[in-house]
Coordinates of C-alpha atoms and ligand atoms in Angstrom, one line a residue:
M1 CA 0.0 0.0 0.1
H2 CA 1.5 3.3 -1.1
H3 CA 0.5 6.8 -0.1
C4 CA -0.4 9.6 -2.5
G5 CA 0.8 11.9 0.1
L6 CA 1.6 15.6 0.1
G7 CA 5.4 14.7 -0.3
R8 CA 4.4 14.9 -4.1
V9 CA 3.4 18.8 -4.0
L10 CA 6.7 20.9 -4.6
Y11 CA 6.9 24.3 -2.9
L12 CA 8.6 27.0 -4.8
P13 CA 8.8 30.7 -4.2
P14 CA 6.5 33.0 -6.3
S15 CA 8.1 35.4 -8.8
V16 CA 6.8 38.9 -8.3
Q17 CA 6.6 41.7 -10.8
T18 CA 7.6 45.0 -8.8
A19 CA 5.7 48.1 -9.7
G20 CA 7.2 50.6 -11.9
T21 CA 10.3 48.6 -12.9
K22 CA 10.9 45.4 -15.3
S23 CA 12.2 43.6 -12.5
V24 CA 11.0 40.4 -11.2
L25 CA 11.6 39.2 -7.8
Y26 CA 11.7 35.5 -6.3
D27 CA 10.0 36.0 -3.1
F28 CA 12.2 33.9 -0.5
V29 CA 11.8 34.3 3.1
E30 CA 15.2 34.4 5.2
N31 CA 16.0 30.8 6.6
T32 CA 15.4 30.7 10.5
A33 CA 16.3 27.9 13.0
S34 CA 12.8 26.6 13.0
D35 CA 12.8 26.6 9.0
E36 CA 16.0 24.2 9.2
S37 CA 14.1 22.1 11.5
S38 CA 10.7 22.0 9.7
W39 CA 12.0 21.6 6.2
N40 CA 14.7 19.1 7.3
K41 CA 11.5 17.0 8.4
I42 CA 11.0 16.3 4.5
Q43 CA 14.3 14.2 4.7
H44 CA 12.5 11.9 6.7
L45 CA 9.6 11.3 4.6
K46 CA 9.7 7.9 2.9
E47 CA 10.7 8.0 -0.7
D48 CA 7.8 6.0 -1.5
F49 CA 5.7 9.0 -1.1
F50 CA 6.2 8.9 -5.1
S51 CA 4.1 5.8 -5.6
I52 CA 5.9 4.7 -8.4
E53 CA 4.8 1.0 -8.3
D54 CA 1.3 2.2 -9.1
Q55 CA 1.4 4.7 -11.8
V56 CA 4.9 4.2 -13.1
A57 CA 4.8 6.6 -16.0
W58 CA 3.1 9.7 -14.4
E59 CA 5.1 9.4 -11.3
R60 CA 8.4 9.4 -13.3
W61 CA 7.2 12.2 -15.3
L62 CA 6.3 14.3 -12.2
L63 CA 9.5 13.5 -10.6
S64 CA 11.7 14.3 -13.3
H65 CA 10.1 17.5 -13.8
H66 CA 10.2 18.3 -10.1
L67 CA 14.1 17.7 -10.0
S68 CA 14.3 20.1 -13.1
F69 CA 12.3 22.9 -11.5
L70 CA 14.4 22.7 -8.3
L71 CA 17.7 22.7 -10.3
W72 CA 16.5 25.7 -12.4
L73 CA 15.6 27.7 -9.2
L74 CA 19.1 26.8 -7.6
A75 CA 20.8 28.0 -10.9
I76 CA 18.8 31.2 -11.1
D77 CA 19.8 32.0 -7.5
E78 CA 23.5 31.6 -8.1
L79 CA 23.4 33.5 -11.3
T80 CA 21.4 36.4 -9.7
L81 CA 23.8 36.6 -6.7
C82 CA 26.7 36.8 -9.3
E83 CA 24.8 39.7 -10.9
L84 CA 23.9 41.5 -7.4
E85 CA 26.9 41.2 -5.4
A86 CA 30.4 42.8 -5.7
V87 CA 32.1 39.4 -5.0
D88 CA 35.6 38.3 -5.1
V89 CA 36.8 36.2 -8.0
P90 CA 37.1 32.9 -6.3
T91 CA 33.4 33.1 -4.8
R92 CA 32.4 34.2 -8.2
I93 CA 34.0 31.2 -9.7
T94 CA 32.4 29.1 -7.1
R95 CA 29.0 30.4 -8.0
I96 CA 29.4 29.5 -11.6
E97 CA 30.7 26.1 -10.8
R98 CA 27.5 25.5 -9.0
V99 CA 25.4 26.7 -11.9
G100 CA 27.3 24.0 -14.0
T101 CA 26.4 21.4 -11.3
Y102 CA 22.7 22.4 -11.4
L103 CA 22.6 22.4 -15.2
N104 CA 24.2 19.1 -15.3
G105 CA 21.6 17.9 -12.8
Y106 CA 19.0 19.1 -15.0
G107 CA 20.4 17.1 -17.8
A108 CA 20.3 14.1 -15.5
A109 CA 16.7 14.8 -14.9
L110 CA 16.0 14.9 -18.6
T111 CA 17.6 11.2 -18.7
Y112 CA 15.5 10.1 -16.2
A113 CA 12.4 11.7 -17.9
R114 CA 13.0 8.8 -20.8
M115 CA 12.6 6.0 -18.3
I116 CA 9.1 5.4 -19.5
T117 CA 8.4 3.4 -22.7
Q118 CA 7.1 5.1 -25.9
E119 CA 3.5 3.5 -25.4
Q120 CA 3.5 5.2 -22.0
Y121 CA 4.4 8.4 -23.4
A122 CA 2.0 8.2 -26.2
Q123 CA -1.0 6.8 -24.3
Q124 CA -0.7 8.3 -20.9
I125 CA 1.5 11.3 -20.8
R126 CA 1.0 13.3 -24.0
P127 CA -3.0 13.0 -24.1
F128 CA -3.1 14.1 -20.3
M129 CA -1.1 17.2 -20.9
N130 CA -3.0 17.9 -24.1
Q131 CA -6.3 17.3 -22.4
Y132 CA -5.5 19.2 -19.2
Y133 CA -5.2 22.7 -20.7
P134 CA -6.0 23.9 -24.5
G135 CA -2.7 24.1 -26.4
F136 CA -0.7 23.2 -23.2
S137 CA 3.0 24.0 -23.7
A138 CA 6.2 23.4 -21.8
T139 CA 7.3 27.1 -23.0
W140 CA 4.9 28.2 -20.1
A141 CA 7.4 27.2 -17.6
E142 CA 8.1 30.7 -16.3
D143 CA 11.3 29.8 -14.3
Y144 CA 12.8 28.3 -17.4
Q145 CA 12.4 31.5 -19.5
I146 CA 14.0 33.4 -16.7
L147 CA 16.8 31.1 -16.2
K148 CA 17.5 31.3 -20.2
R149 CA 17.5 35.3 -19.7
K150 CA 20.0 35.0 -16.7
I151 CA 22.4 32.7 -18.7
G152 CA 22.3 35.2 -21.5
I153 CA 23.3 37.9 -19.2
I154 CA 25.9 36.0 -17.7
L155 CA 27.4 35.3 -21.1
R156 CA 27.3 38.8 -22.0
D157 CA 28.9 40.0 -18.8
D158 CA 31.6 37.5 -17.9
T159 CA 34.1 35.1 -19.6
L160 CA 33.5 32.9 -16.8
G161 CA 30.1 32.3 -18.3
R162 CA 31.5 30.1 -21.1
S163 CA 31.5 26.9 -18.9
V164 CA 27.8 27.5 -18.2
R165 CA 27.1 28.0 -22.2
A166 CA 28.6 24.3 -22.4
S167 CA 26.5 23.0 -19.7
F168 CA 23.5 24.5 -21.0
R169 CA 23.9 23.5 -24.6
E170 CA 24.4 19.9 -23.2
T171 CA 20.9 20.2 -21.5
V172 CA 19.6 21.1 -24.7
Q173 CA 21.0 18.0 -26.4
E174 CA 19.8 15.8 -23.7
H175 CA 16.3 17.1 -24.1
I176 CA 16.5 16.2 -27.9
R177 CA 17.8 12.9 -27.1
T178 CA 15.0 12.1 -24.6
A179 CA 12.4 13.3 -27.1
Q180 CA 13.9 11.2 -29.8
D181 CA 14.1 8.2 -27.5
L182 CA 10.2 8.7 -26.6
V183 CA 9.0 9.7 -30.2
P184 CA 11.3 8.4 -32.6
S185 CA 9.1 9.1 -35.5
G186 CA 8.6 12.7 -34.4
P187 CA 11.2 15.2 -36.3
S188 CA 8.5 17.8 -35.7
L189 CA 9.2 17.4 -32.1
L190 CA 12.8 18.2 -32.7
K191 CA 12.0 21.2 -34.5
E192 CA 9.6 22.4 -31.8
I193 CA 12.1 22.1 -29.1
L194 CA 14.8 24.0 -30.9
A195 CA 12.3 26.6 -32.1
A196 CA 11.2 26.9 -28.2
N197 CA 14.8 27.3 -27.3
S198 CA 15.8 30.1 -29.6
D199 CA 12.7 32.2 -28.7
S200 CA 11.8 33.9 -25.6
L201 CA 8.2 33.2 -25.8
P202 CA 6.1 35.4 -23.4
A203 CA 3.3 33.7 -21.7
L204 CA 0.5 35.0 -19.4
G205 CA 0.3 34.3 -16.0
A206 CA -2.7 31.9 -16.4
S207 CA -0.4 29.9 -18.6
H208 CA 2.3 29.8 -15.9
F209 CA -0.5 28.7 -13.5
A210 CA -1.9 26.1 -15.9
Y211 CA 2.1 24.8 -16.1
D212 CA 2.4 24.8 -12.5
S213 CA -0.7 23.2 -11.5
L214 CA -0.4 20.3 -13.9
F215 CA 3.0 19.6 -12.2
L216 CA 1.8 20.0 -8.5
V217 CA 3.5 23.0 -7.8
R218 CA 2.4 25.3 -5.2
R219 CA 3.9 28.7 -5.2
C220 CA 4.3 30.3 -1.6
R221 CA 7.0 32.1 0.2
V222 CA 9.6 29.3 1.2
P223 CA 13.2 29.8 2.8
K224 CA 16.0 28.9 0.2
I225 CA 16.6 25.6 2.2
A226 CA 13.3 24.5 1.0
L227 CA 15.0 24.1 -2.4
A228 CA 18.0 21.7 -0.8
T229 CA 15.5 19.6 1.1
Q230 CA 13.1 19.1 -1.4
L231 CA 15.9 18.2 -3.8
S232 CA 17.5 15.7 -1.6
Y233 CA 14.4 14.1 -1.1
R234 CA 13.6 13.6 -4.5
V235 CA 17.2 12.6 -5.6
A236 CA 16.7 9.9 -3.0
A237 CA 13.2 8.9 -4.5
T238 CA 14.9 8.7 -8.1
A239 CA 17.9 6.7 -6.9
R240 CA 15.5 4.1 -5.2
D241 CA 13.4 3.8 -8.4
V242 CA 16.2 3.4 -10.8
Q243 CA 18.1 1.0 -8.7
S244 CA 15.1 -1.2 -7.7
R245 CA 12.9 -1.3 -11.0
P246 CA 13.2 -2.6 -14.5
L247 CA 14.1 -0.1 -17.0
P248 CA 12.6 0.4 -20.6
D249 CA 14.9 -1.3 -23.3
H250 CA 16.0 2.1 -24.8
V251 CA 17.7 3.0 -21.6
D252 CA 21.3 2.4 -21.2
P253 CA 21.8 1.1 -17.8
K254 CA 25.2 2.9 -17.4
A255 CA 23.4 6.0 -18.2
A256 CA 20.9 5.3 -15.5
T257 CA 23.7 4.7 -12.8
H258 CA 25.5 7.8 -14.0
L259 CA 22.3 10.2 -13.6
I260 CA 21.9 9.3 -10.1
I261 CA 25.7 10.5 -9.3
V262 CA 25.0 13.7 -11.1
L263 CA 21.9 14.4 -9.2
Q264 CA 23.3 13.5 -5.8
R265 CA 26.2 15.9 -6.8
A266 CA 23.6 18.7 -7.5
A267 CA 22.0 18.0 -4.1
A268 CA 25.3 18.1 -2.2
S269 CA 25.9 21.3 -3.9
A270 CA 22.6 22.7 -3.0
W271 CA 23.2 21.9 0.7
A272 CA 26.6 23.7 0.6
A273 CA 25.1 26.8 -1.2
R274 CA 22.3 27.4 1.4
T275 CA 24.8 28.3 4.0
T276 CA 26.4 30.8 1.9
S277 CA 23.8 32.3 -0.2
T278 CA 21.0 32.3 2.1
S279 CA 22.1 35.1 4.3
T280 CA 22.8 37.1 1.2
S281 CA 19.4 38.2 0.1
A282 CA 15.8 37.7 0.9
A283 CA 14.8 37.9 -2.6
T284 CA 16.4 37.3 -5.9
S285 CA 15.9 39.9 -8.7
V286 CA 15.5 39.1 -12.2
D287 CA 15.9 41.8 -15.1
T288 CA 13.2 41.4 -17.8
Ligands
HEM301 C1 12.3 16.5 -17.3 C2 11.6 16.4 -18.5 C3 11.5 17.6 -19.4 C4 11.5 19.0 -18.9 C5 11.6 19.6 -17.5 C6 11.2 19.7 -20.0 C7 10.9 21.0 -20.1 C8 10.7 21.7 -21.2 C9 10.7 23.3 -21.4 C10 11.0 24.2 -20.1 C11 10.4 23.4 -22.6 C12 10.6 25.0 -23.2 C13 11.9 25.2 -23.7 C14 12.3 26.8 -24.2 O1 11.2 27.6 -24.0 O2 13.5 27.0 -24.5 C15 10.4 22.3 -23.4 C16 9.8 22.3 -24.7 C17 9.6 21.3 -25.3 N1 9.7 19.8 -24.8 FE1 10.2 19.4 -23.0 N2 10.8 18.9 -21.3 C18 11.2 17.6 -20.5 C19 10.9 16.5 -21.3 C20 10.5 16.4 -22.6 C21 10.2 15.2 -23.5 C22 10.5 13.6 -22.8 C23 9.6 15.5 -24.7 C24 9.1 14.6 -25.8 C25 9.0 13.2 -25.6 C26 9.5 17.0 -24.6 C27 9.1 17.5 -25.8 C28 9.2 19.0 -25.9 C29 8.7 19.7 -26.9 C30 8.2 19.2 -28.2 C31 8.9 21.2 -26.7 C32 8.6 22.2 -27.7 C33 7.5 23.2 -26.9 C34 6.4 22.5 -26.5 O3 5.5 22.1 -27.4 O4 5.9 22.5 -25.3 N3 10.1 17.4 -23.5 N4 10.5 21.3 -22.2

C-alpha cells in the first residue's frame, strides 16, 4: 500500500513583478532555525511518497519535472547573486561552478524522464497534457524562461560564463535525445524544441498557473533551504526507483547509474550553497 501524500506537492517561491520596474523578484523568506528544523523533516519522508509502483509513467514524469524545477531555481539563484553582489573572483568562480553542477543535474533529470516507454508517453503522458489545458506547452514554464535570460546575461558580462554555455547546450542536446527516444518518428518534435529554445516566448500568468498546477507546484514564500531539502528527498526517490525497478529497453543502464551520481552531486551542492547564499538576500531579482 503506497500513499499519494503531500510529499508529491512541490513548494517553490513565487516570482513577483515589482511596480514601476521591469524587475521580477523571487519571493524567498530568510532561513530561520525553525525552518531548518521543519524543512529538514522532509528528509525523513519515505521516498515511496512517489508511488512509482502504482502509476509508473506519471510518477516518473512528475519526479523528473520536480527535479528540473528545483535545479532551475537553484541555478537562477546563483546567477542572480553573481549579478547583484560585488564578490571576489574565487566566490564568483564557486557560484559559476554551482550553476554548472545544477545544469548537469537538469540534464540528468532529462535522462530520467526517458525511463518510460514510448507507449506510456503516447498513451498516458501526452494525451493527459493535451487534455489538461488547451494548447498546453512546456514554454509556459516561467522559471525556465527566466533561467535562459539569466544565462544570456552571464554570457554577455563574464568570460567565466563560457562553462555555463557548454553545460546549458548539453541540456538542450539531452532534451532532444530524450524526445528522440520517446518519439522516434517525430522530427517535428525536435523542431519544436529548437524553436522554443531560440525564442523567448512570453506567456501570460494564467499559462504559468496552468503549467504549475499540472505538475503539482504550489507557489508560496519559502526559505531557500526548502530547495535543498526538497531536492535531496526527490533525488533519494529517483535513486530508489532506478536501482530497484526494471528500465525500458531504450535506456542504457550505465546512463541510469550515472544520472544518480550527477543528481547527488547537485543535491550536495545545494546543501553547501544554502549556508552561503541564504544570508545574502531575501529575494532574488531578475531583469526582464
Ligand atoms: C524532465 C523532463 C522535461 C522537462 C523539464 C522539459 C521542459 C521543457 C521546457 C522548459 C521547454 C521549453 C523550452 C524553451 O522555452 O526553450 C520544453 C519544450 C519542449 N519539450 Fe520538453 N521537457 C522535458 C521532457 C520532454 C520530453 C520527454 C519530450 C518529448 C517526448 C519533450 C518535448 C518538448 C517539446 C516538443 C517542446 C517544444 C515546446 C512545446 O511544444 O511544449 N520534453 N520542455
